[in-house]
Coordinates of N, CA and C in Angstrom, one line a residue:
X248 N 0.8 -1.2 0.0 CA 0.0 0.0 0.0 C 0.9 1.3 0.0
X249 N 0.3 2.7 -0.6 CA 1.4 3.7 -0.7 C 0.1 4.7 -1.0
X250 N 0.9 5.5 -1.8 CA 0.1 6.9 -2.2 C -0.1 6.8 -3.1
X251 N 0.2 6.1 -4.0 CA 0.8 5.9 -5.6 C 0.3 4.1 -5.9
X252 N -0.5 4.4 -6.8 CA -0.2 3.0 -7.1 C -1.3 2.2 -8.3
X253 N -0.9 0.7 -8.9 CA -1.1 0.1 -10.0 C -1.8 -1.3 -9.8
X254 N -2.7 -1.4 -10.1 CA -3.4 -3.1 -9.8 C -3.6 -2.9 -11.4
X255 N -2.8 -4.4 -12.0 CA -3.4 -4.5 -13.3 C -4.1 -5.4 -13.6
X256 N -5.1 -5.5 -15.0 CA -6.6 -6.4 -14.9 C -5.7 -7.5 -14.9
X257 N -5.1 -7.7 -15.0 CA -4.2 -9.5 -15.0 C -3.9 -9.6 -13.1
X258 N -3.4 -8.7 -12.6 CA -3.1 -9.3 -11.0 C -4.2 -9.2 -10.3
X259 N -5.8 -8.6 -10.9 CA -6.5 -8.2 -9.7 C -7.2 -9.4 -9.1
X260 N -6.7 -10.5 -9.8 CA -7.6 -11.7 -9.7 C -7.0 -12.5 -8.1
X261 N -5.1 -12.1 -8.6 CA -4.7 -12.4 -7.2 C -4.7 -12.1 -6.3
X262 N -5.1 -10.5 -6.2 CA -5.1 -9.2 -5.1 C -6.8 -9.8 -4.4
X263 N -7.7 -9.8 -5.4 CA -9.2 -10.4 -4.3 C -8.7 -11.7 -4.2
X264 N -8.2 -13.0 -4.6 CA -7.2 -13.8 -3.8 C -7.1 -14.0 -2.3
X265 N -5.6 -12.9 -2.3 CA -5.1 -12.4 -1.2 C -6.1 -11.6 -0.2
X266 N -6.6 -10.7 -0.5 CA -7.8 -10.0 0.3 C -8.8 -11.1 1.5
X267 N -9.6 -11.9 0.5 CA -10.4 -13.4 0.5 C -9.6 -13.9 1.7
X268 N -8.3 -14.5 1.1 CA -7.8 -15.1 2.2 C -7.4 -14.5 3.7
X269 N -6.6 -13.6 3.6 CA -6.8 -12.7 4.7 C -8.0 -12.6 5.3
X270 N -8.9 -12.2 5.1 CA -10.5 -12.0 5.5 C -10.3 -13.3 6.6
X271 N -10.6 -14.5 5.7 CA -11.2 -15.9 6.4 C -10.0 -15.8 7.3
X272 N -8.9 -15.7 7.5 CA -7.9 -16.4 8.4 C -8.2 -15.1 9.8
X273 N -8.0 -13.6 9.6 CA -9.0 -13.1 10.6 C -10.1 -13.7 11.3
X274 N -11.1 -14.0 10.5 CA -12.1 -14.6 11.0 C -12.4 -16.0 11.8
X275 N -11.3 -17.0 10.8 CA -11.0 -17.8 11.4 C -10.2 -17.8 13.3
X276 N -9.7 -17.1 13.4 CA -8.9 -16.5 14.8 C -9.9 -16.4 15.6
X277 N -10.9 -15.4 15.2 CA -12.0 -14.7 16.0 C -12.8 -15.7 16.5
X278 N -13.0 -17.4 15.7 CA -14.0 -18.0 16.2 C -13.4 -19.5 16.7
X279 N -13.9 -19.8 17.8 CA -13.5 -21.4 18.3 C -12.3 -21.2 19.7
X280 N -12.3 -20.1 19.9 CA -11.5 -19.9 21.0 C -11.8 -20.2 22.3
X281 N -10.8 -21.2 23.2 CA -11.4 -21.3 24.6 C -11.3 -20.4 25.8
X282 N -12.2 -20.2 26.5 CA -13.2 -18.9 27.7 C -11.6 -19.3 28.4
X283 N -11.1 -17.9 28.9 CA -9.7 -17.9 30.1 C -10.2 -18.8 31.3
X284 N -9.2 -19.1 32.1 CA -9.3 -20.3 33.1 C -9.2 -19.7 34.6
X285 N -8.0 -18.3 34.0 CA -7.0 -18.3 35.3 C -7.3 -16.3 35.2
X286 N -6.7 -15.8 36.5 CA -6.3 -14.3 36.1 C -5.4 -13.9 34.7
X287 N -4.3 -14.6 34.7 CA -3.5 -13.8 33.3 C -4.8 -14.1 32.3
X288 N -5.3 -15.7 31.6 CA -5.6 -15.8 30.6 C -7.4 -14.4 30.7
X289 N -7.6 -14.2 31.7 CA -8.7 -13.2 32.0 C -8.2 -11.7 31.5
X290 N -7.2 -11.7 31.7 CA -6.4 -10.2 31.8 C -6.4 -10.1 29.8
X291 N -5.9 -11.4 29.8 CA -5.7 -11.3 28.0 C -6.7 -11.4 27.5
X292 N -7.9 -11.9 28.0 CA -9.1 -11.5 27.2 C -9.8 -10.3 27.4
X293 N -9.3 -9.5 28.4 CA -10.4 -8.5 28.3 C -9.3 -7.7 27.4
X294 N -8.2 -7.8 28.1 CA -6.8 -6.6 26.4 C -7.6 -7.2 24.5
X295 N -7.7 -8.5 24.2 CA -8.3 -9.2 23.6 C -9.6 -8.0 23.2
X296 N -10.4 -8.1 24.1 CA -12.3 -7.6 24.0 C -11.8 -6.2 23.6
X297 N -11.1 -5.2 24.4 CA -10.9 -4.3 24.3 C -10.3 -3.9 22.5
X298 N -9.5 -4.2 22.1 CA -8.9 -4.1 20.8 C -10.5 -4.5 19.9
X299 N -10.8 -5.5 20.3 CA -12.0 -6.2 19.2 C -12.9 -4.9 19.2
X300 N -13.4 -4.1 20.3 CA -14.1 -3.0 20.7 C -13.8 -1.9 19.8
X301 N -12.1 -2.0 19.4 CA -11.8 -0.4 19.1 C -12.0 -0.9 17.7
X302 N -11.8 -2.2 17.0 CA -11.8 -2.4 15.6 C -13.6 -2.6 15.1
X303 N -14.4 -1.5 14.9 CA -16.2 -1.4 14.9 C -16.4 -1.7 13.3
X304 N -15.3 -1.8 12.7 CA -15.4 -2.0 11.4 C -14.6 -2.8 10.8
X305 N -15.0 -4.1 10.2 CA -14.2 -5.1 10.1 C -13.4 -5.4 8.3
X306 N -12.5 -6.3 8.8 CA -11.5 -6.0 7.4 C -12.4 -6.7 6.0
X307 N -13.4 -7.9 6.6 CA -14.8 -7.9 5.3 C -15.5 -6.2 5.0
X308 N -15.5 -5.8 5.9 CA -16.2 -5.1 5.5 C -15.6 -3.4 5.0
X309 N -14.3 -3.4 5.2 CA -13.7 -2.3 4.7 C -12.9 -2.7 3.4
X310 N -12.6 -4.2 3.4 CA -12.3 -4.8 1.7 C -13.6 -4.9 0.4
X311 N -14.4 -4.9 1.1 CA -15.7 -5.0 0.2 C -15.6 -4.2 -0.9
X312 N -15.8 -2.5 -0.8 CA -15.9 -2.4 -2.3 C -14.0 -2.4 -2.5
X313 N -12.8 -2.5 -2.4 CA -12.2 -2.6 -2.9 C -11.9 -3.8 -4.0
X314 N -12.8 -4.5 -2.9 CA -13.0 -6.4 -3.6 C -13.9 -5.6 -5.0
X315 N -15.1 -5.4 -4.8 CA -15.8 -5.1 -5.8 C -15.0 -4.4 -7.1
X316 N -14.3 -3.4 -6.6 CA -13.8 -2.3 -7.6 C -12.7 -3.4 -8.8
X317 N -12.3 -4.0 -8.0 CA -10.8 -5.3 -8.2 C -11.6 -5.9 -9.3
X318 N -12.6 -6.2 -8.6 CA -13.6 -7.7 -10.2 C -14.4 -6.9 -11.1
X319 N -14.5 -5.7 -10.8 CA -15.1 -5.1 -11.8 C -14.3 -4.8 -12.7
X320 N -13.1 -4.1 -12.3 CA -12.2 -3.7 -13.8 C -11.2 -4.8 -14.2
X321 N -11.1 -5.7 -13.8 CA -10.7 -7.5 -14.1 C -11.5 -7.6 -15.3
X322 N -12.8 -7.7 -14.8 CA -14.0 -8.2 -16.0 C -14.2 -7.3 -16.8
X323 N -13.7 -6.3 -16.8 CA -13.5 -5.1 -17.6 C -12.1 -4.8 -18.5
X324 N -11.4 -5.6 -17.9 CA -9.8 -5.7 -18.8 C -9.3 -4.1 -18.7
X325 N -9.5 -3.5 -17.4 CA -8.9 -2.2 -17.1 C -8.3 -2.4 -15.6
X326 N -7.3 -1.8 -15.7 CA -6.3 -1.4 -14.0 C -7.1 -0.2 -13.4
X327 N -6.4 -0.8 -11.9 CA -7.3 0.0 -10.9 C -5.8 0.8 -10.9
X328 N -5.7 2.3 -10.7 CA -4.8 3.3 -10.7 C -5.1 4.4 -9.6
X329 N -4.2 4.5 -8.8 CA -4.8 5.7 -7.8 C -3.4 6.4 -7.5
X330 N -3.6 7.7 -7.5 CA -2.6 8.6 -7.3 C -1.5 8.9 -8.2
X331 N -1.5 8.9 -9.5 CA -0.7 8.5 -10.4 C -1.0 10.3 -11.4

């Protein structure tokens, strides 16, 4: 990521890819975890809750239209260009 930059209709296929997978492996973290036992593992969940609190908008949901914008000019045979 930068100021400047090139997604061509040939990589954008890898870039929502990459995105996709990132997403699920976040997600995947978020779910299946077991409840603290002790004081520290209590201490790490509320540090844990607290972070989850400050992030109100999640990386599905702040990739979305970039995902969008990516398969639209893919299936368009046009690069996504910003700051150039």
């Amino acid at each position: 990521p930068g100021p400047t930059g090139i997604v061509t209709a040939a990589q954008a296929a890898s870039a929502v890819a990459a995105l996709k997978a990132e997403i699920a492996q976040r997600e995947a973290r978020g779910q299946g975890e077991a409840e603290p036992t002790d004081a520290d593992g209590a201490r790490a969940q509320a540090e844990k809750d607290q972070v989850a609190h400050q992030e109100l908008v999640s990386l599905r949901q702040r990739a979305a239209p970039f995902i969008e914008l990516l398969e639209r000019s893919a299936a368009a045979g046009k690069d996504v260009v910003w700051g150039v």
